[in-house]
CSV table of N, CA and C in Angstrom, one decimal:
chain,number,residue,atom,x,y,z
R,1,UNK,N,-4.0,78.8,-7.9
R,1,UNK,CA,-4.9,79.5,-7.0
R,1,UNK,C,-4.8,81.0,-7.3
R,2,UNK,N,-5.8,81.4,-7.0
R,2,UNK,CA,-5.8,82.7,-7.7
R,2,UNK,C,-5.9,83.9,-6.5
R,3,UNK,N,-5.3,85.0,-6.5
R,3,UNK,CA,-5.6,85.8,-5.7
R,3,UNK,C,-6.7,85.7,-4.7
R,4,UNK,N,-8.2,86.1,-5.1
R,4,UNK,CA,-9.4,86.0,-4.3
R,4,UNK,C,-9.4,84.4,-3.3
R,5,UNK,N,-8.9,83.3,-4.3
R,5,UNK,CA,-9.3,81.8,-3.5
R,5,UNK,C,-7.8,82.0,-2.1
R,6,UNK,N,-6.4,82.5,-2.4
R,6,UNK,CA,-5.5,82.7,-1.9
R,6,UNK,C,-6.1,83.9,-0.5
R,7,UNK,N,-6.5,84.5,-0.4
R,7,UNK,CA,-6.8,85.5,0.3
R,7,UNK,C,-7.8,84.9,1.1
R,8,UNK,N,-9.0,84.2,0.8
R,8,UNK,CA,-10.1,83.2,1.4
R,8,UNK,C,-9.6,82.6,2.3
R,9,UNK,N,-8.4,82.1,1.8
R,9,UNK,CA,-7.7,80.6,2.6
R,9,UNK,C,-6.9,81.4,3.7
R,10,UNK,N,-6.2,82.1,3.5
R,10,UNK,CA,-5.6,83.1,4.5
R,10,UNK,C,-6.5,83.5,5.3
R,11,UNK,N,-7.6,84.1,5.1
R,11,UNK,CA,-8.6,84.7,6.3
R,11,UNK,C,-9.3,83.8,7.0
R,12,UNK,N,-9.4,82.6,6.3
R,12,UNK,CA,-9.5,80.9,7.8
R,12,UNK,C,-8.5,80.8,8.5
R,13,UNK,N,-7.3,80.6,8.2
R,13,UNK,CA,-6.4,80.6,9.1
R,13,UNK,C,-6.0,81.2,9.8
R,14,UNK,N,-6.0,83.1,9.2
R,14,UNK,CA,-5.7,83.8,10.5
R,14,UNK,C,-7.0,83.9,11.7
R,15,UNK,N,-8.2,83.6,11.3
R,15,UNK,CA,-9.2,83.8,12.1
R,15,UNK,C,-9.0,82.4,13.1
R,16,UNK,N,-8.4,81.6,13.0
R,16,UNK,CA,-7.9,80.8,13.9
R,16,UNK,C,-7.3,81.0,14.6
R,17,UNK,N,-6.1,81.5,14.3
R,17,UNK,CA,-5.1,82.3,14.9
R,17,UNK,C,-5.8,83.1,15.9
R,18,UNK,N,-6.2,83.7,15.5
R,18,UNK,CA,-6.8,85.0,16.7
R,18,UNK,C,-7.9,84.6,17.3
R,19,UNK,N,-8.4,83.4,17.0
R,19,UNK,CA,-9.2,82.2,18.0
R,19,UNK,C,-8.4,82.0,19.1
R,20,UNK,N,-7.2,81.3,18.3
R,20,UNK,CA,-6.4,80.7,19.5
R,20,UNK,C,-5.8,82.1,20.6
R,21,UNK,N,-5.3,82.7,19.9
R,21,UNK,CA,-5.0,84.2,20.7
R,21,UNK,C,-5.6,84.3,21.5
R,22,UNK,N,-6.9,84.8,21.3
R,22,UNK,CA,-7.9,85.0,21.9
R,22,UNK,C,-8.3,84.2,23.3
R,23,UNK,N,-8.4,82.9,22.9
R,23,UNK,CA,-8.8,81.7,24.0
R,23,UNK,C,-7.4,81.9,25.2
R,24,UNK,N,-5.8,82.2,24.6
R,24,UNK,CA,-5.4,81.9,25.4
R,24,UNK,C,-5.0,83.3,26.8
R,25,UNK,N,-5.2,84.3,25.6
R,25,UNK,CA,-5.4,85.5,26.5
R,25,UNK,C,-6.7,85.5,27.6
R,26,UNK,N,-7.9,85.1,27.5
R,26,UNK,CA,-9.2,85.0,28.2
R,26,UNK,C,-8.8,84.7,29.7
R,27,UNK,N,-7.9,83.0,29.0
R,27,UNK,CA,-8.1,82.3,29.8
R,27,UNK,C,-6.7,82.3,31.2
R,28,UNK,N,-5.9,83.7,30.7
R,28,UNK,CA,-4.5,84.1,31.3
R,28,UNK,C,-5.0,85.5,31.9
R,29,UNK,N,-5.9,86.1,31.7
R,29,UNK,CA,-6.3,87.3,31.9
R,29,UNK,C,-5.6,88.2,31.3
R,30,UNK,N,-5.4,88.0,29.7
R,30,UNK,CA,-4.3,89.2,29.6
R,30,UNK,C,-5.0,90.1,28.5
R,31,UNK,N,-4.9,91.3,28.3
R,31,UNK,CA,-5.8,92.2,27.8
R,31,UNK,C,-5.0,92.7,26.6
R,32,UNK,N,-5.5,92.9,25.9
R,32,UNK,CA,-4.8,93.1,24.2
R,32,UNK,C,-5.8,94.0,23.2
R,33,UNK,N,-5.5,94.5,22.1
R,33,UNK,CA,-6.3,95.1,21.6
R,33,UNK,C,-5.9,95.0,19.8
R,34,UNK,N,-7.1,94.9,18.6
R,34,UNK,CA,-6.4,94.7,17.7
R,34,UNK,C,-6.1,96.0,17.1
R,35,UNK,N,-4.7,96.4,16.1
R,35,UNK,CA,-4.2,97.2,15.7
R,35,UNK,C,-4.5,97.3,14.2
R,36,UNK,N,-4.2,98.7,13.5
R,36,UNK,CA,-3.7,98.5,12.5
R,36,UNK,C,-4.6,98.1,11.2
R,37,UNK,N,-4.6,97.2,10.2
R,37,UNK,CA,-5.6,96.9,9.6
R,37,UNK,C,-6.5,96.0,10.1
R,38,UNK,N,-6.3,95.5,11.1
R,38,UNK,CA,-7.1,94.3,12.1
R,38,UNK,C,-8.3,95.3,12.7
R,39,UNK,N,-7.7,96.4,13.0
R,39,UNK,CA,-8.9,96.9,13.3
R,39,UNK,C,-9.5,97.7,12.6
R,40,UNK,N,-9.2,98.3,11.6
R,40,UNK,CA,-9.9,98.8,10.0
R,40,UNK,C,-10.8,98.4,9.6
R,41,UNK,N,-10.4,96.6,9.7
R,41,UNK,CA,-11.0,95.4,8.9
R,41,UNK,C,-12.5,95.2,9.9
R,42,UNK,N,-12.3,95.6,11.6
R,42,UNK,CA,-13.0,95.1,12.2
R,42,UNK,C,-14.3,96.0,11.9
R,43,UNK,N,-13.6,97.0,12.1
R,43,UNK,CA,-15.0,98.0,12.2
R,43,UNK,C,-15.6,98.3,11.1
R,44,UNK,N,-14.7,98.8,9.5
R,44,UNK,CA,-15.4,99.0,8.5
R,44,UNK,C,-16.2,98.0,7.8
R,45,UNK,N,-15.6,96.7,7.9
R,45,UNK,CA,-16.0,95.7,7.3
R,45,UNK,C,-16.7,94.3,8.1
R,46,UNK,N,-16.3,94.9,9.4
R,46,UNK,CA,-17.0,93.7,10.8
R,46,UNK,C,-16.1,92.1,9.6
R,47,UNK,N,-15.0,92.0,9.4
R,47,UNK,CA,-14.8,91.2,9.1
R,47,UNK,C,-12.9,91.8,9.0
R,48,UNK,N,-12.2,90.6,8.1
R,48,UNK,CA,-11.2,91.2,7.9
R,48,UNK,C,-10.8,92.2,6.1
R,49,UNK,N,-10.2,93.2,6.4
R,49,UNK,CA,-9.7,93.6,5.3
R,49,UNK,C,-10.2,93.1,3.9
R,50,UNK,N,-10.9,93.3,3.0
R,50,UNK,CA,-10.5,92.0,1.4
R,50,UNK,C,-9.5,91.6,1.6
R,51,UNK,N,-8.2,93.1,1.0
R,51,UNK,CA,-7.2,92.4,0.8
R,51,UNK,C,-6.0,92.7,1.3
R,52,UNK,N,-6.2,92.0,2.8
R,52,UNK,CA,-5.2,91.7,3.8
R,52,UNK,C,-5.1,90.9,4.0
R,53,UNK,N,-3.8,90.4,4.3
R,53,UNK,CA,-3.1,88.8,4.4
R,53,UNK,C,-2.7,88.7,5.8
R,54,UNK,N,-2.6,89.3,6.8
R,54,UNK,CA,-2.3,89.3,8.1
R,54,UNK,C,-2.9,90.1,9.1
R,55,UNK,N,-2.8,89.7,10.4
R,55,UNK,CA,-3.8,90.4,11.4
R,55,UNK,C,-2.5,91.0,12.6
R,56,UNK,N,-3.2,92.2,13.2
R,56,UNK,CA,-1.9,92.7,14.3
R,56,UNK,C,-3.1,92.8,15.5
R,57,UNK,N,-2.6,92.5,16.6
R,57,UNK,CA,-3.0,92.6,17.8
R,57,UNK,C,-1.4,93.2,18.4
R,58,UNK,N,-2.3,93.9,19.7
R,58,UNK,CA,-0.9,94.6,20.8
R,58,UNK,C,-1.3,94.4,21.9
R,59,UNK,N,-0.3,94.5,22.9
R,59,UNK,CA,-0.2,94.2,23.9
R,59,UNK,C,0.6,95.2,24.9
R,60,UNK,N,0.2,95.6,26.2
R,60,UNK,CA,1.6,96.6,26.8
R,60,UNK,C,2.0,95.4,27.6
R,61,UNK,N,3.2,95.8,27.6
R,61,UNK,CA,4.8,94.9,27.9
R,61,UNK,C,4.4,93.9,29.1
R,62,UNK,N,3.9,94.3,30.2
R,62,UNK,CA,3.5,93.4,30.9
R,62,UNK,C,2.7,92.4,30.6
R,63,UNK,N,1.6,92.6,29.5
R,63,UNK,CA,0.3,91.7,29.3
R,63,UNK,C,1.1,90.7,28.3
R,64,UNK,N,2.4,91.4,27.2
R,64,UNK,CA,3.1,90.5,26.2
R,64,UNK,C,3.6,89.4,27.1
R,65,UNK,N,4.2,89.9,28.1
R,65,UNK,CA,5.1,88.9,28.9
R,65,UNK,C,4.0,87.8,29.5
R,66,UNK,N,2.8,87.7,30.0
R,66,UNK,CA,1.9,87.1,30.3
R,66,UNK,C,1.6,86.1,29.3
R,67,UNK,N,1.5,86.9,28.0
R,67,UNK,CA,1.0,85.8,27.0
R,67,UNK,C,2.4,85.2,26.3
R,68,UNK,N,3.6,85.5,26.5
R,68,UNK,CA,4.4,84.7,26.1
R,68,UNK,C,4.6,83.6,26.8
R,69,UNK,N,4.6,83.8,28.3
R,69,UNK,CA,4.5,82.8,29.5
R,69,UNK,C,3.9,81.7,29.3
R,70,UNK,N,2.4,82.4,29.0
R,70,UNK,CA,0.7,81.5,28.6
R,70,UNK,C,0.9,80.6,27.6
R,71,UNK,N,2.0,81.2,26.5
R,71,UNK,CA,2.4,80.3,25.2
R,71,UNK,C,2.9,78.8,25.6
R,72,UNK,N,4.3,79.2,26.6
R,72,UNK,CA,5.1,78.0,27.1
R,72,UNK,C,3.9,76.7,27.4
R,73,UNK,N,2.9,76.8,28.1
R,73,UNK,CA,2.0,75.9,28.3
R,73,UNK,C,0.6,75.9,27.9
R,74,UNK,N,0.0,76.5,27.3
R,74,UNK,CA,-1.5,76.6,27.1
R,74,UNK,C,-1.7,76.7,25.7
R,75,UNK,N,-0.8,77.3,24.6
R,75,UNK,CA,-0.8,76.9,23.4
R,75,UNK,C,-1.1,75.7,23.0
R,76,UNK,N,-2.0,75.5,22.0
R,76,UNK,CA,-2.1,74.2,21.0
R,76,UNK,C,-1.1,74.1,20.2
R,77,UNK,N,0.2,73.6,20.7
R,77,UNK,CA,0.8,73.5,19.9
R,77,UNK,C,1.1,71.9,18.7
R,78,UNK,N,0.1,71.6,18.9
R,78,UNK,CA,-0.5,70.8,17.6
R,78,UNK,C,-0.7,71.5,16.4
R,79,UNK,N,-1.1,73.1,16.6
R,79,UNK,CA,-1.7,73.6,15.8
R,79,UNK,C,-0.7,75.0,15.7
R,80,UNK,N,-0.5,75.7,16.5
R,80,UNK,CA,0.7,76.7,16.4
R,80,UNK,C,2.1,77.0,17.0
R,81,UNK,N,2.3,77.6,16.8
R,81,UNK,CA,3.1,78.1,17.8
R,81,UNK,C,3.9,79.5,17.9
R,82,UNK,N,4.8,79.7,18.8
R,82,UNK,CA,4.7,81.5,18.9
R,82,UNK,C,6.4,81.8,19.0
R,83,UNK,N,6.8,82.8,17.9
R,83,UNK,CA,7.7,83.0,17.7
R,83,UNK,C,8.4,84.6,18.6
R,84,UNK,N,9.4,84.5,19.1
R,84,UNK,CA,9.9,85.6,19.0
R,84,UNK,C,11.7,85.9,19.0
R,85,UNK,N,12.4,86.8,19.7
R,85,UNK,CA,13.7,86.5,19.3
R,85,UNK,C,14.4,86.4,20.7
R,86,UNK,N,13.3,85.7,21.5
R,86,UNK,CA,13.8,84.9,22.7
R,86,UNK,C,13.9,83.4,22.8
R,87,UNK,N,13.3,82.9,21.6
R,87,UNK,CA,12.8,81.4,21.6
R,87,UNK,C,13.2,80.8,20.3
R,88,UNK,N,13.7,81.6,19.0
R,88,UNK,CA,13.9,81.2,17.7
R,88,UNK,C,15.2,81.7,17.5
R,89,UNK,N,16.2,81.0,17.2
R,89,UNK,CA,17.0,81.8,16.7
R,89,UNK,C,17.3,82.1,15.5
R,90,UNK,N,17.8,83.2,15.0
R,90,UNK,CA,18.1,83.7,13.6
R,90,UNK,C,17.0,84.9,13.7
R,91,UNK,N,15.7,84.9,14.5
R,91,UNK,CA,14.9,85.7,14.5
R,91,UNK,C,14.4,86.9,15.1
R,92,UNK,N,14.6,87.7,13.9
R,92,UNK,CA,14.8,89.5,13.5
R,92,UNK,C,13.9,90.4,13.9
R,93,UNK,N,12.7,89.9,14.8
R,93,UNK,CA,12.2,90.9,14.8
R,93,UNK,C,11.8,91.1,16.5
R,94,UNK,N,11.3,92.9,16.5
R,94,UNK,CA,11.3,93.0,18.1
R,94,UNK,C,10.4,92.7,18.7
R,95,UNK,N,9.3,92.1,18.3
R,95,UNK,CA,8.1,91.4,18.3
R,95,UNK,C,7.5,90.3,18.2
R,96,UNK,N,6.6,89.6,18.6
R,96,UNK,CA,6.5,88.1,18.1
R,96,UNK,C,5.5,87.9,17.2
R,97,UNK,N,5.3,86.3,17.2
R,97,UNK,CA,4.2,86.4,15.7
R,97,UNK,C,3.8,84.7,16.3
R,98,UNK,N,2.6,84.6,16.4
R,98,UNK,CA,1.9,83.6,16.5
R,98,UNK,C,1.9,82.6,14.7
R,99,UNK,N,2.3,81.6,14.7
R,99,UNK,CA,1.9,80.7,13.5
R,99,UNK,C,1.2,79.7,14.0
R,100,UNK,N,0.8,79.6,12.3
R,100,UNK,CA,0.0,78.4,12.1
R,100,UNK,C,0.8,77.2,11.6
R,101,UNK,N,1.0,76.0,12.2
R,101,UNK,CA,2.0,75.1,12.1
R,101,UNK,C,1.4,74.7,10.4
R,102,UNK,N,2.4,73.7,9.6
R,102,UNK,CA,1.5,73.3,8.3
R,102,UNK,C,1.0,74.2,7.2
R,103,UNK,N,1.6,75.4,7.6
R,103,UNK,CA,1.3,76.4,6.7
R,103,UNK,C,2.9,77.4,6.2
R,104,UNK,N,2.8,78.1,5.3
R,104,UNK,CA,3.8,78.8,4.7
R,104,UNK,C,3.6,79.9,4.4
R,105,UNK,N,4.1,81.1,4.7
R,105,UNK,CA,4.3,82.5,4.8
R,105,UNK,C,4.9,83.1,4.4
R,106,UNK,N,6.1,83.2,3.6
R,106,UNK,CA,7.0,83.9,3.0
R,106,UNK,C,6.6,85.1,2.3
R,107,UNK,N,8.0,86.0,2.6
R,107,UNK,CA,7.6,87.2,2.4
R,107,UNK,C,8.8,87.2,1.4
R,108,UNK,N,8.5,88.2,0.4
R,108,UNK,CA,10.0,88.2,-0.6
R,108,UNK,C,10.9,89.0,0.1
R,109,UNK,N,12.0,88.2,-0.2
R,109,UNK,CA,13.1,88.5,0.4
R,109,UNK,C,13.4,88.4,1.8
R,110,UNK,N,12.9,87.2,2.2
R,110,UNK,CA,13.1,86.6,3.4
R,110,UNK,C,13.0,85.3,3.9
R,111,UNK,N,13.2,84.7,2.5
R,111,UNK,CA,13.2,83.1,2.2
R,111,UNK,C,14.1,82.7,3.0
R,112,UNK,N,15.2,83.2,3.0
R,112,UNK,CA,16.9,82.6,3.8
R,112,UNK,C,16.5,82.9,4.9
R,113,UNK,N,15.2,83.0,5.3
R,113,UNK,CA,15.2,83.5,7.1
R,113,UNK,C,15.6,81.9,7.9
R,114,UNK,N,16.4,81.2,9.0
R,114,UNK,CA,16.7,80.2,9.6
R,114,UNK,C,15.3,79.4,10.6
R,115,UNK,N,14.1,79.7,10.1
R,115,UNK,CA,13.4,79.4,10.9
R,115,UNK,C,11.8,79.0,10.5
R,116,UNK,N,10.8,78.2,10.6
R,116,UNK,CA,9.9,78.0,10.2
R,116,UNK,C,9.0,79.4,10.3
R,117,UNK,N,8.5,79.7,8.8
R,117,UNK,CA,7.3,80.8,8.7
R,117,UNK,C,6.2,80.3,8.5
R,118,UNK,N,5.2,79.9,8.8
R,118,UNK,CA,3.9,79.6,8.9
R,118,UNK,C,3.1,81.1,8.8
R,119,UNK,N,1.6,81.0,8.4
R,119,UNK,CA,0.9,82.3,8.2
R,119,UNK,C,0.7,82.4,9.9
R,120,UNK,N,0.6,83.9,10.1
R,120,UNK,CA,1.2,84.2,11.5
R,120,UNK,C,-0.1,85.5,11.4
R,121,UNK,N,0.0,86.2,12.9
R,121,UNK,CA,-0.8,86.8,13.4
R,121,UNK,C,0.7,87.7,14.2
R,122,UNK,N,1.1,89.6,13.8
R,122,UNK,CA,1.6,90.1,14.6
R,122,UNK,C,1.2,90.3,15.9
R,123,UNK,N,2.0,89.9,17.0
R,123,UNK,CA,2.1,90.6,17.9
R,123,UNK,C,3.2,91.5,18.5
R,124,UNK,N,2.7,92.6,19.0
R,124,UNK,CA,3.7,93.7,19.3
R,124,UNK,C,3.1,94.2,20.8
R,125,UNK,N,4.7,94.2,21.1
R,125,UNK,CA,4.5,94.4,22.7
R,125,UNK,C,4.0,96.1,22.9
């Protein structure tokens, strides 16, 4: 697979991702906004990035806690599920990250991470 078909396939999945995000924030009341190249991607290009491989959405600390809550039961977890370093262990970051179950994400140099990586969607509190 080549870069461009690689990058294609990534921007289906994360756009699910931030489907699912999305549906479960609506439906929790919780208010978020996207960051970073997510929102670069949104405005310059009304789409995502070319060539970006991941999406960041944020949250303030109370709305995170909402949607982590939201996660415990309203997630499809047929289909994802949500990582952080309250719920995974071995896992390093201050933030969480929504995956896509059935999928693979590695980043070099973080293969030995103890935990499933699926292509993910940051979230930061």
């Amino acid at each position: 697979m080549n870069q461009e078909e690689y990058l294609e396939k990534a921007h289906e999945v994360l756009l699910k991702l931030l489907l699912e995000f999305d549906r479960v924030c609506k439906k929790y009341d919780v208010q978020y906004y996207l960051i970073c190249g997510s929102l670069l991607g949104a405005v310059r290009h009304q789409d995502f990035i070319p060539w970006d491989d991941d999406a960041d959405v944020a949250l303030l600390r109370p709305e995170y806690e909402k949607f982590r809550k939201a996660c415990e039961t309203e997630l499809d977890t047929s289909r994802f599920y949500f990582q952080d370093h309250r719920n995974t262990p071995g896992y390093r970051w201050g933030y969480g990250k929504l995956r896509r179950k059935d999928t693979l994400f590695l980043r070099e140099h973080q293969e030995h991470m103890p935990y499933d990586q699926g292509v993910f969607i940051d979230v930061f509190p």
